[in-house]
Amino acid sequence: MLLLQLLVNGILLGGLYVLIAQSLNLIFGVMGIVNLAHGGFIVLAGLFTYWFATTSGLSPLFVLPLAFVAMGLAGALIERFLVEPLMLRERRADLASLMLTFGLSFVLVQLALNLWGSDFVSVPYLQSSYRFRGLNFDAALSISGVFAAVISASLYVWLNYTLSGKSLLAASQSPTGALSCGIDVGRVRMVAFGIGVGLAAAAGVLVIVVLALAPQSANDFTLLAFVIIALGGLGNYLGVVAASLLLGLAQSVAGYFWGGNAEYVLPYLLLLLVMVARPQRFRQSP
Amino acid sequence: MRVSRSRLGALGSAVLSILAGGVVFAAASAAHAAGAPIVVGATVSETGPLAADAVFQLKGEALGVAVANAHGGWLGRKVLLKYYDDKSSPGTAVRLYQRLITEDKVNLLLGPYSSLVTIGIAPLINKYKMATIEPGASVPTIYVKGNKWNIQGIASSTTYLKQLLPLAHKAGANKVALVGLESAFTLACLDARVAQAKQLGMKVVYRTTYALPMPDFSPIALAIKNAHPDVVLGCTYYPDAVGIARALHQQGFAPKYFGETVGPVEPAFIKALGPLANRILSNTSWWHNYKTPGNKAFIAAFTKKFGIAPDYHAAVGYSGIEVLGAAVKATHSLNQAKLRAYILSHTVPTIQGPFKVSRYGLMLGASQEMVQIQNGVLKLMTPPSLAEGKVLVPYTGS
């Protein structure tokens, strides 16, 4: 029973990780840039959700579609007017985009600080757990996990079975080849960045009901997401799902048997091990 | 060697001019000093994991300075609080205190929030020999012979939740689970409570530490649940206090007694947890019904200025300014050695009680008392003479 409970806790945590990491992975997979403002988008959406839920008294989940669309549009605009010109102009576009998103992360954190202050906050919502055959299913993580599964499955289906999704994959694999097939690569990148930011916002909405969050938590999420996509294979969507679930599971077991410090250090230890054992994993998948 | 009269005259005139110039300069400097504000420098964790509690300390200090100025300032000069955000980072705090001392050239210093950050700046304080009241550093090992310029402004970390285990033990509870954040204050608190549990003959059935940011407390909560403790005691700050309470509930466990050190006294805690916060025990070194000089005025002024009620972090920040002011006025000086000697040898009345420290600056006056959240409201449980009710058990987690 204990092992089953650890399995449940780990998979639920992994579900949240999928959501946190997949958006960063999408942007990296298509554009080849690591969006260091990723955590900033998560906390901005999370804190907006906190504000919405505490002032309106409504469920924070109402914010989910709004945050996805609004932040997605904002992301598309950022890509079109900030990222894209840089990608076309700079010879070291990867480095320049790192610097740009790094700067953007400061802007987002400062914006959140000015709007909501520096306190850690969370929404008292879904604090109970569902019981099934003696097992506890954390309600907030369960809901997050369901959303993560739906979003990841939708993303996978869209990327692999629709024309627009295939265009996106094509643009990520060979921009020149995609261009020669008549695909508007610039537009595809804008869409990818917008969806990526929209997904990060969706993650933020769900994170605030699971964890206490503050503007300065942004970097923690960026780092965690980067560790997960590095473990899963940069740009590898199914790999990231597997890495998220395995990491959640490993942290659940480590935290139970060896305490909080083991749980905390585990992602970075795993990353180190994978970097040493499988360096080829850190190349963008074709 | 012969010197002509005219040359002597010229030399004399020059010397007189220099002397006269010096007098004018000195007079001008004195006038400037008399008019210039007395600057109290500090850093506070406005951001980072310590921010929720630290901003109350800053508010208390700001109010202390405003009250001092409303009463004519110190030595006839206005008082100014110059502070920076140390982002809850000892490294950042060290750079900022260096700036306060060497570039801003502040007249007086107050310490930052938390033992963690204070330990970082302690060598600097001693290097520059600045008598510094530490309103947020409760770890007693800071206040030793080698750190003689640091003066504790808050009750010792060993007194946090010191009433909980004896209370539970008296009621027949025997098994204790103890968790704590990897931080100077929380580890000192954890060690003190473990020692106390052993002294009482209670069995420590689970003990662990963790670091922030902690993604998920459910493994720790599950381990606590499976250890079947009667008492869960967390040496926490705000974010982990919320996380542990929530995780215990989600794993379907409610111990009979549940206490957390830092976090539950903040309004945000009750807001974040809702009914889960009820019956959680915590501590405070100050309360609104303390019959200390100026306490009522402090509460009224704080509530008016910031629109919220103060907590004990605000009170220790305010008290720090009270003690500095008393020392400056009594010694008629900003001399650091004189200020330190005064603070170490006198008992200064403050809103959190008598401010009395040992020869190495260790707090002897203040102590942590126990509070409990009852129906969404914090109530003082100890000392019996000031208690606002009786401790309600069991913790229901709902």
Short mmCIF file of N, CA and C in Angstrom, two decimals, chain B residues 125-276:
data_model
loop_
_atom_site.label_atom_id
_atom_site.label_comp_id
_atom_site.label_asym_id
_atom_site.label_seq_id
_atom_site.Cartn_x
_atom_site.Cartn_y
_atom_site.Cartn_z
N ILE B 125 30.16 43.56 10.32
CA ILE B 125 29.73 44.41 11.44
C ILE B 125 30.87 44.54 12.45
N ASN B 126 31.55 43.41 12.67
CA ASN B 126 32.65 43.42 13.64
C ASN B 126 33.89 44.09 13.08
N LYS B 127 34.09 43.95 11.78
CA LYS B 127 35.24 44.59 11.14
C LYS B 127 35.14 46.11 11.28
N TYR B 128 33.94 46.64 11.05
CA TYR B 128 33.75 48.10 11.10
C TYR B 128 33.31 48.59 12.48
N LYS B 129 33.22 47.65 13.42
CA LYS B 129 32.89 48.00 14.81
C LYS B 129 31.63 48.88 14.90
N MET B 130 30.55 48.40 14.30
CA MET B 130 29.27 49.11 14.34
C MET B 130 28.35 48.38 15.33
N ALA B 131 27.91 49.07 16.35
CA ALA B 131 27.00 48.46 17.33
C ALA B 131 25.65 48.23 16.66
N THR B 132 25.34 46.99 16.34
CA THR B 132 24.18 46.70 15.48
C THR B 132 23.16 45.83 16.20
N ILE B 133 21.98 46.36 16.35
CA ILE B 133 20.88 45.56 16.92
C ILE B 133 20.35 44.67 15.82
N GLU B 134 20.21 43.39 16.10
CA GLU B 134 19.76 42.41 15.10
C GLU B 134 18.30 42.03 15.41
N PRO B 135 17.34 42.69 14.76
CA PRO B 135 15.94 42.43 15.12
C PRO B 135 15.42 41.09 14.61
N GLY B 136 16.13 40.50 13.65
CA GLY B 136 15.58 39.29 13.06
C GLY B 136 16.45 38.06 13.20
N ALA B 137 17.46 38.12 14.06
CA ALA B 137 18.40 36.99 14.16
C ALA B 137 18.28 36.34 15.52
N SER B 138 17.58 35.22 15.57
CA SER B 138 17.29 34.60 16.86
C SER B 138 18.31 33.53 17.28
N VAL B 139 19.18 33.11 16.35
CA VAL B 139 20.13 32.03 16.69
C VAL B 139 21.14 32.51 17.74
N PRO B 140 21.21 31.85 18.88
CA PRO B 140 22.07 32.36 19.96
C PRO B 140 23.57 32.28 19.67
N THR B 141 23.97 31.38 18.77
CA THR B 141 25.41 31.21 18.52
C THR B 141 26.02 32.40 17.78
N ILE B 142 25.19 33.31 17.30
CA ILE B 142 25.73 34.53 16.66
C ILE B 142 26.36 35.43 17.72
N TYR B 143 25.79 35.40 18.92
CA TYR B 143 26.16 36.37 19.94
C TYR B 143 27.20 35.78 20.89
N VAL B 144 28.41 35.70 20.36
CA VAL B 144 29.53 35.15 21.12
C VAL B 144 30.65 36.17 21.15
N LYS B 145 31.70 35.85 21.86
CA LYS B 145 32.79 36.79 22.08
C LYS B 145 33.33 37.41 20.79
N GLY B 146 33.49 36.59 19.77
CA GLY B 146 34.07 37.07 18.51
C GLY B 146 33.15 38.01 17.73
N ASN B 147 31.88 37.99 18.04
CA ASN B 147 30.91 38.84 17.33
C ASN B 147 30.36 39.91 18.27
N LYS B 148 31.24 40.60 18.94
CA LYS B 148 30.77 41.43 20.05
C LYS B 148 29.96 42.65 19.61
N TRP B 149 29.98 43.01 18.33
CA TRP B 149 29.23 44.20 17.89
C TRP B 149 27.80 43.85 17.47
N ASN B 150 27.48 42.56 17.42
CA ASN B 150 26.10 42.15 17.10
C ASN B 150 25.31 42.04 18.40
N ILE B 151 24.15 42.66 18.42
CA ILE B 151 23.32 42.65 19.64
C ILE B 151 21.94 42.10 19.29
N GLN B 152 21.55 41.04 19.95
CA GLN B 152 20.29 40.36 19.61
C GLN B 152 19.07 41.23 19.96
N GLY B 153 18.17 41.34 19.01
CA GLY B 153 16.98 42.17 19.24
C GLY B 153 15.70 41.37 19.31
N ILE B 154 15.81 40.06 19.36
CA ILE B 154 14.63 39.19 19.34
C ILE B 154 14.88 37.99 20.25
N ALA B 155 13.81 37.33 20.66
CA ALA B 155 13.95 36.16 21.53
C ALA B 155 14.74 35.05 20.83
N SER B 156 15.45 34.27 21.61
CA SER B 156 16.32 33.22 21.05
C SER B 156 15.51 32.13 20.33
N SER B 157 16.12 31.57 19.29
CA SER B 157 15.47 30.50 18.51
C SER B 157 15.16 29.27 19.36
N THR B 158 15.86 29.15 20.49
CA THR B 158 15.62 27.99 21.35
C THR B 158 14.29 28.12 22.10
N THR B 159 13.71 29.33 22.06
CA THR B 159 12.44 29.51 22.78
C THR B 159 11.21 29.37 21.88
N TYR B 160 11.42 29.16 20.58
CA TYR B 160 10.28 29.05 19.66
C TYR B 160 9.52 27.74 19.94
N LEU B 161 8.26 27.85 20.19
CA LEU B 161 7.36 26.72 20.47
C LEU B 161 7.83 25.87 21.65
N LYS B 162 8.53 26.50 22.57
CA LYS B 162 9.06 25.75 23.74
C LYS B 162 7.94 25.24 24.64
N GLN B 163 6.74 25.86 24.53
CA GLN B 163 5.63 25.43 25.40
C GLN B 163 4.88 24.23 24.85
N LEU B 164 5.06 23.92 23.56
CA LEU B 164 4.21 22.91 22.93
C LEU B 164 4.46 21.49 23.46
N LEU B 165 5.72 21.07 23.49
CA LEU B 165 6.00 19.69 23.91
C LEU B 165 5.63 19.43 25.37
N PRO B 166 5.96 20.34 26.30
CA PRO B 166 5.52 20.10 27.69
C PRO B 166 3.99 20.01 27.80
N LEU B 167 3.29 20.86 27.04
CA LEU B 167 1.82 20.84 27.06
C LEU B 167 1.30 19.49 26.57
N ALA B 168 1.84 19.03 25.44
CA ALA B 168 1.39 17.75 24.86
C ALA B 168 1.76 16.58 25.77
N HIS B 169 2.95 16.63 26.33
CA HIS B 169 3.44 15.56 27.20
C HIS B 169 2.56 15.44 28.44
N LYS B 170 2.19 16.59 28.97
CA LYS B 170 1.34 16.62 30.17
C LYS B 170 -0.02 15.97 29.88
N ALA B 171 -0.46 16.12 28.62
CA ALA B 171 -1.78 15.55 28.24
C ALA B 171 -1.67 14.10 27.78
N GLY B 172 -0.47 13.53 27.89
CA GLY B 172 -0.31 12.10 27.58
C GLY B 172 0.27 11.82 26.21
N ALA B 173 0.56 12.83 25.44
CA ALA B 173 1.18 12.59 24.11
C ALA B 173 2.63 12.16 24.29
N ASN B 174 3.07 11.26 23.43
CA ASN B 174 4.42 10.74 23.62
C ASN B 174 5.27 10.74 22.35
N LYS B 175 4.64 10.64 21.20
CA LYS B 175 5.42 10.50 19.95
C LYS B 175 5.44 11.84 19.19
N VAL B 176 6.66 12.22 18.78
CA VAL B 176 6.84 13.52 18.15
C VAL B 176 7.49 13.37 16.77
N ALA B 177 6.96 14.09 15.80
CA ALA B 177 7.63 14.21 14.50
C ALA B 177 8.12 15.64 14.36
N LEU B 178 9.39 15.79 13.98
CA LEU B 178 9.98 17.13 13.88
C LEU B 178 10.54 17.34 12.48
N VAL B 179 10.16 18.43 11.87
CA VAL B 179 10.69 18.77 10.54
C VAL B 179 11.19 20.20 10.57
N GLY B 180 12.19 20.48 9.74
CA GLY B 180 12.73 21.83 9.74
C GLY B 180 13.42 22.19 8.45
N LEU B 181 13.38 23.46 8.14
CA LEU B 181 14.05 23.96 6.95
C LEU B 181 15.56 24.01 7.20
N GLU B 182 16.33 23.78 6.13
CA GLU B 182 17.79 23.89 6.22
C GLU B 182 18.18 25.36 6.26
N SER B 183 18.16 25.91 7.44
CA SER B 183 18.49 27.32 7.62
C SER B 183 18.94 27.50 9.06
N ALA B 184 19.76 28.52 9.31
CA ALA B 184 20.37 28.66 10.64
C ALA B 184 19.32 28.67 11.76
N PHE B 185 18.31 29.52 11.61
CA PHE B 185 17.30 29.63 12.66
C PHE B 185 16.53 28.32 12.85
N THR B 186 16.05 27.77 11.74
CA THR B 186 15.19 26.60 11.85
C THR B 186 15.96 25.38 12.37
N LEU B 187 17.22 25.27 12.00
CA LEU B 187 18.01 24.14 12.50
C LEU B 187 18.29 24.28 14.00
N ALA B 188 18.56 25.52 14.43
CA ALA B 188 18.78 25.74 15.88
C ALA B 188 17.50 25.43 16.65
N CYS B 189 16.38 25.84 16.07
CA CYS B 189 15.07 25.56 16.69
C CYS B 189 14.84 24.05 16.76
N LEU B 190 15.13 23.39 15.66
CA LEU B 190 14.91 21.93 15.58
C LEU B 190 15.74 21.20 16.63
N ASP B 191 17.02 21.57 16.74
CA ASP B 191 17.90 20.93 17.72
C ASP B 191 17.37 21.15 19.14
N ALA B 192 16.90 22.37 19.41
CA ALA B 192 16.39 22.68 20.75
C ALA B 192 15.15 21.84 21.08
N ARG B 193 14.29 21.67 20.10
CA ARG B 193 13.06 20.90 20.34
C ARG B 193 13.35 19.40 20.45
N VAL B 194 14.32 18.92 19.67
CA VAL B 194 14.70 17.50 19.79
C VAL B 194 15.24 17.24 21.19
N ALA B 195 16.12 18.14 21.65
CA ALA B 195 16.69 17.99 23.00
C ALA B 195 15.59 18.04 24.04
N GLN B 196 14.63 18.93 23.84
CA GLN B 196 13.53 19.06 24.80
C GLN B 196 12.68 17.79 24.84
N ALA B 197 12.41 17.24 23.64
CA ALA B 197 11.61 16.01 23.57
C ALA B 197 12.30 14.88 24.34
N LYS B 198 13.61 14.79 24.15
CA LYS B 198 14.37 13.72 24.85
C LYS B 198 14.35 13.97 26.36
N GLN B 199 14.48 15.22 26.72
CA GLN B 199 14.46 15.58 28.14
C GLN B 199 13.13 15.21 28.79
N LEU B 200 12.07 15.38 28.03
CA LEU B 200 10.73 15.05 28.54
C LEU B 200 10.44 13.55 28.48
N GLY B 201 11.32 12.81 27.85
CA GLY B 201 11.11 11.37 27.70
C GLY B 201 10.17 11.04 26.55
N MET B 202 9.99 11.99 25.63
CA MET B 202 9.12 11.74 24.47
C MET B 202 9.93 11.09 23.35
N LYS B 203 9.25 10.32 22.52
CA LYS B 203 9.93 9.57 21.47
C LYS B 203 9.87 10.35 20.15
N VAL B 204 11.04 10.64 19.58
CA VAL B 204 11.07 11.31 18.27
C VAL B 204 10.93 10.23 17.19
N VAL B 205 9.73 10.12 16.62
CA VAL B 205 9.46 9.03 15.68
C VAL B 205 9.81 9.40 14.23
N TYR B 206 9.98 10.68 13.98
CA TYR B 206 10.37 11.10 12.62
C TYR B 206 11.07 12.45 12.71
N ARG B 207 12.11 12.60 11.94
CA ARG B 207 12.82 13.87 11.90
C ARG B 207 13.44 14.04 10.53
N THR B 208 13.23 15.18 9.91
CA THR B 208 13.89 15.44 8.62
C THR B 208 14.06 16.94 8.41
N THR B 209 14.95 17.26 7.52
CA THR B 209 15.12 18.65 7.10
C THR B 209 14.96 18.72 5.59
N TYR B 210 14.74 19.91 5.09
CA TYR B 210 14.51 20.10 3.67
C TYR B 210 15.00 21.49 3.28
N ALA B 211 15.16 21.70 1.97
CA ALA B 211 15.60 23.01 1.48
C ALA B 211 14.49 23.63 0.65
N LEU B 212 14.52 24.94 0.50
CA LEU B 212 13.55 25.63 -0.37
C LEU B 212 14.23 26.04 -1.67
N PRO B 213 13.57 26.06 -2.81
CA PRO B 213 12.17 25.76 -2.99
C PRO B 213 11.90 24.26 -3.00
N MET B 214 10.94 23.83 -2.21
CA MET B 214 10.57 22.43 -2.12
C MET B 214 9.37 22.20 -3.06
N PRO B 215 9.51 21.33 -4.06
CA PRO B 215 8.43 21.20 -5.02
C PRO B 215 7.17 20.58 -4.43
N ASP B 216 7.35 19.70 -3.45
CA ASP B 216 6.19 18.93 -3.00
C ASP B 216 6.50 18.36 -1.61
N PHE B 217 5.62 18.62 -0.67
CA PHE B 217 5.84 18.12 0.69
C PHE B 217 5.14 16.78 0.94
N SER B 218 4.51 16.22 -0.09
CA SER B 218 3.73 15.01 0.17
C SER B 218 4.59 13.81 0.62
N PRO B 219 5.83 13.61 0.11
CA PRO B 219 6.61 12.49 0.66
C PRO B 219 6.89 12.64 2.15
N ILE B 220 7.20 13.87 2.57
CA ILE B 220 7.46 14.11 4.00
C ILE B 220 6.17 13.91 4.80
N ALA B 221 5.07 14.41 4.25
CA ALA B 221 3.78 14.27 4.94
C ALA B 221 3.40 12.80 5.08
N LEU B 222 3.66 12.04 4.04
CA LEU B 222 3.33 10.61 4.09
C LEU B 222 4.21 9.88 5.12
N ALA B 223 5.48 10.27 5.16
CA ALA B 223 6.39 9.66 6.14
C ALA B 223 5.96 10.01 7.57
N ILE B 224 5.53 11.25 7.75
CA ILE B 224 5.02 11.66 9.08
C ILE B 224 3.80 10.82 9.44
N LYS B 225 2.89 10.71 8.48
CA LYS B 225 1.65 9.96 8.72
C LYS B 225 1.96 8.52 9.14
N ASN B 226 2.91 7.91 8.45
CA ASN B 226 3.23 6.51 8.74
C ASN B 226 4.02 6.32 10.03
N ALA B 227 4.55 7.43 10.57
CA ALA B 227 5.25 7.35 11.87
C ALA B 227 4.27 7.50 13.04
N HIS B 228 3.03 7.86 12.75
CA HIS B 228 1.95 7.99 13.74
C HIS B 228 2.31 8.86 14.94
N PRO B 229 2.76 10.08 14.71
CA PRO B 229 3.08 10.94 15.87
C PRO B 229 1.83 11.56 16.50
N ASP B 230 1.96 11.90 17.78
CA ASP B 230 0.90 12.66 18.45
C ASP B 230 1.09 14.15 18.18
N VAL B 231 2.36 14.52 18.04
CA VAL B 231 2.71 15.94 17.85
C VAL B 231 3.52 16.09 16.57
N VAL B 232 3.16 17.05 15.74
CA VAL B 232 4.01 17.43 14.61
C VAL B 232 4.46 18.85 14.86
N LEU B 233 5.77 19.04 14.88
CA LEU B 233 6.32 20.36 15.14
C LEU B 233 7.25 20.74 13.98
N GLY B 234 6.93 21.84 13.32
CA GLY B 234 7.74 22.28 12.19
C GLY B 234 8.49 23.55 12.53
N CYS B 235 9.82 23.52 12.35
CA CYS B 235 10.62 24.74 12.50
C CYS B 235 10.68 25.35 11.11
N THR B 236 9.78 26.27 10.84
CA THR B 236 9.49 26.69 9.47
C THR B 236 9.61 28.20 9.29
N TYR B 237 9.66 28.59 8.01
CA TYR B 237 9.33 29.95 7.60
C TYR B 237 7.98 29.86 6.88
N TYR B 238 7.55 30.98 6.33
CA TYR B 238 6.19 31.01 5.77
C TYR B 238 5.90 30.00 4.65
N PRO B 239 6.70 29.95 3.56
CA PRO B 239 6.30 29.09 2.44
C PRO B 239 6.20 27.61 2.82
N ASP B 240 7.16 27.14 3.62
CA ASP B 240 7.13 25.72 3.99
C ASP B 240 6.06 25.45 5.05
N ALA B 241 5.77 26.46 5.87
CA ALA B 241 4.69 26.29 6.86
C ALA B 241 3.36 26.00 6.13
N VAL B 242 3.12 26.73 5.06
CA VAL B 242 1.91 26.51 4.25
C VAL B 242 1.97 25.14 3.58
N GLY B 243 3.10 24.84 2.98
CA GLY B 243 3.26 23.58 2.23
C GLY B 243 3.06 22.35 3.10
N ILE B 244 3.62 22.36 4.30
CA ILE B 244 3.52 21.19 5.18
C ILE B 244 2.08 21.00 5.66
N ALA B 245 1.45 22.10 6.06
CA ALA B 245 0.06 21.99 6.55
C ALA B 245 -0.84 21.42 5.45
N ARG B 246 -0.63 21.90 4.25
CA ARG B 246 -1.47 21.45 3.14
C ARG B 246 -1.19 19.98 2.80
N ALA B 247 0.08 19.61 2.79
CA ALA B 247 0.45 18.23 2.42
C ALA B 247 -0.05 17.22 3.45
N LEU B 248 0.02 17.59 4.73
CA LEU B 248 -0.48 16.67 5.77
C LEU B 248 -1.97 16.39 5.55
N HIS B 249 -2.69 17.45 5.25
CA HIS B 249 -4.12 17.29 5.03
C HIS B 249 -4.39 16.41 3.80
N GLN B 250 -3.62 16.66 2.74
CA GLN B 250 -3.85 15.91 1.51
C GLN B 250 -3.47 14.44 1.65
N GLN B 251 -2.58 14.15 2.59
CA GLN B 251 -2.25 12.74 2.84
C GLN B 251 -3.20 12.14 3.89
N GLY B 252 -4.17 12.91 4.27
CA GLY B 252 -5.20 12.40 5.19
C GLY B 252 -4.72 12.21 6.61
N PHE B 253 -3.87 13.14 7.09
CA PHE B 253 -3.38 12.99 8.46
C PHE B 253 -3.50 14.29 9.23
N ALA B 254 -4.04 14.19 10.44
CA ALA B 254 -4.13 15.34 11.34
C ALA B 254 -3.61 14.92 12.71
N PRO B 255 -2.42 15.38 13.09
CA PRO B 255 -1.91 15.01 14.42
C PRO B 255 -2.72 15.70 15.51
N LYS B 256 -2.61 15.19 16.71
CA LYS B 256 -3.37 15.79 17.80
C LYS B 256 -2.88 17.23 18.05
N TYR B 257 -1.57 17.41 18.05
CA TYR B 257 -0.98 18.74 18.23
C TYR B 257 -0.16 19.07 16.99
N PHE B 258 -0.34 20.27 16.44
CA PHE B 258 0.39 20.66 15.25
C PHE B 258 0.89 22.09 15.44
N GLY B 259 2.20 22.25 15.46
CA GLY B 259 2.78 23.58 15.64
C GLY B 259 3.79 23.91 14.57
N GLU B 260 3.82 25.16 14.16
CA GLU B 260 4.83 25.64 13.20
C GLU B 260 5.34 26.98 13.71
N THR B 261 6.64 27.22 13.55
CA THR B 261 7.23 28.40 14.20
C THR B 261 6.88 29.71 13.49
N VAL B 262 7.54 29.96 12.34
CA VAL B 262 7.31 31.23 11.64
C VAL B 262 6.37 30.98 10.47
N GLY B 263 5.42 31.83 10.30
CA GLY B 263 4.45 31.68 9.20
C GLY B 263 3.03 31.86 9.70
N PRO B 264 2.60 31.03 10.67
CA PRO B 264 1.20 31.13 11.09
C PRO B 264 0.77 32.49 11.63
N VAL B 265 1.72 33.30 12.10
CA VAL B 265 1.30 34.60 12.65
C VAL B 265 1.00 35.63 11.55
N GLU B 266 1.38 35.31 10.30
CA GLU B 266 1.11 36.27 9.22
C GLU B 266 -0.34 36.11 8.73
N PRO B 267 -0.99 37.24 8.42
CA PRO B 267 -2.37 37.15 7.90
C PRO B 267 -2.45 36.30 6.63
N ALA B 268 -1.39 36.33 5.83
CA ALA B 268 -1.38 35.57 4.57
C ALA B 268 -1.53 34.07 4.82
N PHE B 269 -1.08 33.60 5.96
CA PHE B 269 -1.11 32.17 6.28
C PHE B 269 -2.55 31.69 6.39
N ILE B 270 -3.33 32.43 7.15
CA ILE B 270 -4.74 32.05 7.35
C ILE B 270 -5.49 32.17 6.02
N LYS B 271 -5.13 33.19 5.25
CA LYS B 271 -5.77 33.41 3.94
C LYS B 271 -5.42 32.26 3.00
N ALA B 272 -4.18 31.80 3.05
CA ALA B 272 -3.74 30.75 2.12
C ALA B 272 -4.33 29.38 2.48
N LEU B 273 -4.49 29.12 3.76
CA LEU B 273 -4.93 27.78 4.17
C LEU B 273 -6.42 27.69 4.50
N GLY B 274 -7.04 28.82 4.73
CA GLY B 274 -8.46 28.78 5.08
C GLY B 274 -8.67 27.98 6.35
N PRO B 275 -9.66 27.09 6.37
CA PRO B 275 -9.96 26.34 7.61
C PRO B 275 -8.84 25.40 8.05
N LEU B 276 -7.94 25.04 7.13
CA LEU B 276 -6.81 24.16 7.51
C LEU B 276 -5.93 24.80 8.58
#
